[in-house]
Amino acid sequence: QQPVQSPQAVILREGEDAVINCSSSKALYSVHWYRQKHGEAPVFLMILLKGGEQKGHEKISASFNEKKQQSSLYLTASQLSYSGTYFCGTEGTDKLIFGTGTRLQVFP
Amino acid sequence: DGGITQSPKYLFRKEGQNVTLSCEQNLNHDAMYWYRQDPGQGLRLIYYSQIVNDFQKGDIAEGYSVSREKKESFPLTVTSAQKNPTAFYLCASSISELLAGVYNEQFFGPGTRLTVL
């Protein structure tokens, strides 16, 4: 039931765009996104809820396709600070189940 | 400032020894979680607790034990039964999904890096 993330890794130059996908084998009510910088704790980015409601703290956009059971995170005009590993989290029984992560590296 | 703390940051253990990792939060969250992270891997759930004096096994609970005697504290003991304990351990907390009706954001501590010598 672990969500599958793609791609596994992305390398970008500053200013380029990236899309990170998260797919689940089961119907979803919500999807979480977190970012973890190397050696640090994951930090919450946003929650996408069924019906379109979105809770977030940064200027990063995302979509949630309920029919496809998929969420996508859009990173536009990437900055060096965007580097890190991005995890999606989907609902399990009483808990979140995190994907294996997508490693994003942004170079000058 | 409210937050979640873990100690120690680095921990070294000899094979066969039990060791306890501390996790404390002052966010007044009911739910707390322990995750294990191996290099290049995602977050795997060890144990979680939604309320004081109650906790459930996660996906990889074997070789670990927890207690939840206080709302603020959720210590994790890595026992000698855990055959490969070297990893990065993360503690998190959240508003309990049982009350909010939706899975709320999790706040993570800085982590403890455990190395078995």
CSV table of C-alpha atoms in Angstrom, one decimal:
chain,number,residue,atom,x,y,z
A,1,GLN,CA,0.0,0.0,0.0
A,2,GLN,CA,3.0,2.3,0.0
A,3,PRO,CA,2.5,5.1,-2.5
A,4,VAL,CA,4.9,5.1,-5.5
A,5,GLN,CA,6.8,8.2,-6.3
A,6,SER,CA,8.3,9.2,-9.6
A,7,PRO,CA,10.9,10.1,-10.6
A,8,GLN,CA,13.3,8.7,-8.0
A,9,ALA,CA,15.7,11.6,-8.6
A,10,VAL,CA,15.8,14.9,-10.4
A,11,ILE,CA,18.7,17.2,-11.2
A,12,LEU,CA,17.9,20.8,-12.1
A,13,ARG,CA,19.6,24.1,-12.8
A,14,GLU,CA,18.3,27.1,-11.0
A,15,GLY,CA,15.2,28.4,-12.7
A,16,GLU,CA,14.1,25.1,-14.2
A,17,ASP,CA,10.8,23.4,-13.4
A,18,ALA,CA,10.1,20.0,-12.0
A,19,VAL,CA,7.1,17.7,-11.4
A,20,ILE,CA,7.0,15.0,-8.8
A,21,ASN,CA,4.3,12.4,-8.9
A,22,CYS,CA,2.7,10.3,-6.1
A,23,SER,CA,0.5,7.3,-7.0
A,24,SER,CA,-1.6,5.1,-4.8
A,25,SER,CA,-3.3,1.7,-5.4
A,26,LYS,CA,-6.3,2.7,-3.3
A,27,ALA,CA,-8.8,5.6,-3.2
A,28,LEU,CA,-7.5,8.6,-1.4
A,29,TYR,CA,-9.1,11.3,0.7
A,30,SER,CA,-6.0,13.3,1.2
A,31,VAL,CA,-2.3,13.5,0.3
A,32,HIS,CA,0.5,15.0,2.3
A,33,TRP,CA,3.8,16.5,0.9
A,34,TYR,CA,6.9,16.9,3.0
A,35,ARG,CA,10.5,18.0,2.2
A,36,GLN,CA,13.6,16.7,4.0
A,37,LYS,CA,17.0,18.4,3.6
A,38,HIS,CA,20.0,16.2,4.1
A,39,GLY,CA,20.5,15.2,7.7
A,40,GLU,CA,17.5,17.1,8.9
A,41,ALA,CA,13.9,16.3,9.8
A,42,PRO,CA,11.1,16.4,7.2
A,43,VAL,CA,9.1,19.6,7.0
A,44,PHE,CA,5.5,19.8,6.1
A,45,LEU,CA,4.7,21.5,2.8
A,46,MET,CA,1.0,20.9,2.2
A,47,ILE,CA,-2.1,18.7,2.4
A,48,LEU,CA,-4.4,18.2,-0.5
A,49,LEU,CA,-7.9,17.1,0.4
A,50,LYS,CA,-10.5,15.4,-1.7
A,51,GLY,CA,-12.8,18.1,-3.0
A,52,GLY,CA,-10.0,20.5,-3.8
A,53,GLU,CA,-9.2,22.0,-0.4
A,54,GLN,CA,-5.5,22.7,0.1
A,55,LYS,CA,-3.6,23.5,3.2
A,56,GLY,CA,-0.1,24.7,2.8
A,57,HIS,CA,2.7,27.0,4.0
A,58,GLU,CA,4.8,27.7,1.0
A,59,LYS,CA,4.4,28.9,-2.6
A,60,ILE,CA,4.5,25.4,-4.1
A,61,SER,CA,1.6,24.2,-6.1
A,62,ALA,CA,0.2,20.7,-6.3
A,63,SER,CA,-2.7,18.8,-7.8
A,64,PHE,CA,-4.8,15.9,-6.6
A,65,ASN,CA,-6.5,13.7,-9.2
A,66,GLU,CA,-9.0,11.5,-7.2
A,67,LYS,CA,-9.9,9.4,-10.2
A,68,LYS,CA,-6.3,8.5,-11.0
A,69,GLN,CA,-5.5,8.2,-7.3
A,70,GLN,CA,-2.5,10.5,-7.9
A,71,SER,CA,-1.0,13.7,-6.7
A,72,SER,CA,1.6,15.9,-8.4
A,73,LEU,CA,3.9,18.5,-6.8
A,74,TYR,CA,4.9,21.4,-9.1
A,75,LEU,CA,8.2,23.2,-8.4
A,76,THR,CA,8.5,26.1,-10.8
A,77,ALA,CA,11.5,28.4,-11.3
A,78,SER,CA,13.5,26.2,-8.8
A,79,GLN,CA,15.8,27.7,-6.3
A,80,LEU,CA,18.9,26.2,-4.6
A,81,SER,CA,16.8,26.0,-1.4
A,82,TYR,CA,14.4,23.5,-3.1
A,83,SER,CA,17.1,20.8,-2.9
A,84,GLY,CA,16.1,17.9,-0.7
A,85,THR,CA,14.1,14.7,-0.7
A,86,TYR,CA,10.3,15.1,-1.2
A,87,PHE,CA,8.0,12.6,0.3
A,88,CYS,CA,4.3,12.1,-0.2
A,89,GLY,CA,2.1,10.6,2.5
A,90,THR,CA,-1.2,8.8,1.9
A,91,GLU,CA,-3.8,7.4,4.3
A,92,GLY,CA,-3.3,4.0,5.9
A,93,THR,CA,-5.3,2.6,8.8
A,94,ASP,CA,-5.0,5.2,11.5
A,95,LYS,CA,-1.7,6.5,10.1
A,96,LEU,CA,0.1,8.0,7.2
A,97,ILE,CA,2.1,5.8,4.8
A,98,PHE,CA,5.0,7.6,3.2
A,99,GLY,CA,6.4,7.0,-0.2
A,100,THR,CA,10.1,6.2,-0.8
A,101,GLY,CA,10.9,9.8,-1.8
A,102,THR,CA,12.1,11.8,-4.7
A,103,ARG,CA,15.6,13.3,-4.4
A,104,LEU,CA,15.8,16.8,-6.0
A,105,GLN,CA,19.1,18.6,-6.5
A,106,VAL,CA,19.3,22.1,-7.8
A,107,PHE,CA,22.6,23.4,-9.1
A,108,PRO,CA,23.6,27.1,-9.8
B,1,ASP,CA,8.4,28.3,21.4
B,2,GLY,CA,6.4,25.1,20.8
B,3,GLY,CA,8.2,22.2,19.3
B,4,ILE,CA,9.3,18.6,19.4
B,5,THR,CA,12.7,17.6,20.8
B,6,GLN,CA,14.7,14.4,20.5
B,7,SER,CA,17.8,13.5,22.4
B,8,PRO,CA,20.6,12.6,22.0
B,9,LYS,CA,21.4,13.7,18.5
B,10,TYR,CA,24.0,11.0,18.1
B,11,LEU,CA,24.0,7.7,19.9
B,12,PHE,CA,26.5,4.8,19.9
B,13,ARG,CA,25.6,1.4,21.2
B,14,LYS,CA,27.4,-1.9,21.6
B,15,GLU,CA,25.8,-5.0,20.2
B,16,GLY,CA,23.5,-6.6,22.8
B,17,GLN,CA,22.7,-3.4,24.7
B,18,ASN,CA,19.3,-1.8,25.0
B,19,VAL,CA,19.1,1.9,24.4
B,20,THR,CA,16.3,4.5,24.9
B,21,LEU,CA,15.7,7.4,22.6
B,22,SER,CA,13.9,10.4,24.0
B,23,CYS,CA,11.1,12.4,22.4
B,24,GLU,CA,9.3,15.3,24.0
B,25,GLN,CA,6.7,17.7,22.6
B,26,ASN,CA,5.0,20.8,24.0
B,27,LEU,CA,2.6,21.3,21.2
B,28,ASN,CA,-0.3,19.7,23.1
B,29,HIS,CA,-0.6,17.0,20.4
B,30,ASP,CA,-2.4,13.8,21.2
B,31,ALA,CA,-0.8,11.7,18.5
B,32,MET,CA,2.9,10.8,18.4
B,33,TYR,CA,4.9,8.6,16.1
B,34,TRP,CA,8.3,6.9,15.7
B,35,TYR,CA,9.9,6.4,12.3
B,36,ARG,CA,13.0,4.7,11.1
B,37,GLN,CA,14.9,6.0,8.1
B,38,ASP,CA,17.8,4.1,6.4
B,39,PRO,CA,20.1,5.8,3.9
B,40,GLY,CA,18.2,6.6,0.6
B,41,GLN,CA,15.1,5.1,2.0
B,42,GLY,CA,11.7,6.5,3.0
B,43,LEU,CA,10.1,6.7,6.4
B,44,ARG,CA,9.0,3.5,8.0
B,45,LEU,CA,6.6,3.6,10.9
B,46,ILE,CA,7.8,1.7,14.1
B,47,TYR,CA,5.1,2.6,16.7
B,48,TYR,CA,2.4,5.3,17.1
B,49,SER,CA,0.2,6.5,19.9
B,50,GLN,CA,-3.0,8.5,19.5
B,51,ILE,CA,-3.6,9.0,23.2
B,52,VAL,CA,-1.9,8.6,26.6
B,53,ASN,CA,-1.5,5.0,27.8
B,54,ASP,CA,-2.3,3.6,24.4
B,55,PHE,CA,0.0,2.7,21.4
B,56,GLN,CA,0.0,0.5,18.3
B,57,LYS,CA,2.6,-1.3,16.3
B,58,GLY,CA,3.6,0.1,13.0
B,59,ASP,CA,5.1,-1.7,10.1
B,60,ILE,CA,8.5,-2.6,11.7
B,61,ALA,CA,7.8,-2.9,15.4
B,62,GLU,CA,9.9,-6.0,16.0
B,63,GLY,CA,12.9,-5.3,18.3
B,64,TYR,CA,11.4,-2.0,19.6
B,65,SER,CA,9.3,-1.0,22.5
B,66,VAL,CA,7.6,2.2,23.6
B,67,SER,CA,5.6,3.8,26.4
B,68,ARG,CA,3.2,6.7,26.6
B,69,GLU,CA,2.7,7.6,30.2
B,70,LYS,CA,2.5,11.3,29.6
B,71,LYS,CA,1.0,13.3,26.7
B,72,GLU,CA,4.3,15.1,26.2
B,73,SER,CA,6.6,12.1,26.1
B,74,PHE,CA,7.0,9.0,23.8
B,75,PRO,CA,10.3,7.3,24.4
B,76,LEU,CA,11.5,4.5,22.1
B,77,THR,CA,13.6,1.6,23.4
B,78,VAL,CA,15.7,-0.2,20.8
B,79,THR,CA,16.3,-3.7,22.3
B,80,SER,CA,19.0,-6.2,21.6
B,81,ALA,CA,16.4,-8.2,19.6
B,82,GLN,CA,16.6,-5.5,16.9
B,83,LYS,CA,19.2,-7.1,14.6
B,84,ASN,CA,20.1,-4.1,12.5
B,85,PRO,CA,19.4,-1.0,14.6
B,86,THR,CA,21.8,1.4,12.9
B,87,ALA,CA,19.6,4.1,11.4
B,88,PHE,CA,18.2,7.6,11.7
B,89,TYR,CA,15.2,7.7,14.1
B,90,LEU,CA,12.6,10.4,13.8
B,91,CYS,CA,9.8,11.3,16.2
B,92,ALA,CA,6.8,13.2,15.1
B,93,SER,CA,3.5,14.5,16.6
B,94,SER,CA,0.2,15.7,15.3
B,95,ILE,CA,-3.3,16.7,16.2
B,96,SER,CA,-5.0,13.3,16.5
B,97,GLU,CA,-6.8,12.4,13.4
B,98,LEU,CA,-9.5,10.8,15.5
B,99,LEU,CA,-10.6,14.3,16.6
B,100,ALA,CA,-10.0,16.3,13.5
B,101,GLY,CA,-11.4,13.8,11.0
B,102,VAL,CA,-8.5,14.2,8.7
B,103,TYR,CA,-4.9,13.3,8.8
B,104,ASN,CA,-3.3,16.4,10.1
B,105,GLU,CA,0.3,17.6,9.4
B,106,GLN,CA,3.0,15.9,11.3
B,107,PHE,CA,5.7,17.9,13.1
B,108,PHE,CA,9.0,16.2,13.2
B,109,GLY,CA,11.8,16.3,15.7
B,110,PRO,CA,15.5,16.8,14.6
B,111,GLY,CA,16.2,13.0,14.8
B,112,THR,CA,18.6,10.7,16.6
B,113,ARG,CA,21.3,8.9,14.6
B,114,LEU,CA,22.0,5.6,16.2
B,115,THR,CA,25.1,3.6,15.4
B,116,VAL,CA,25.8,0.1,16.6
B,117,LEU,CA,29.5,-0.6,17.1
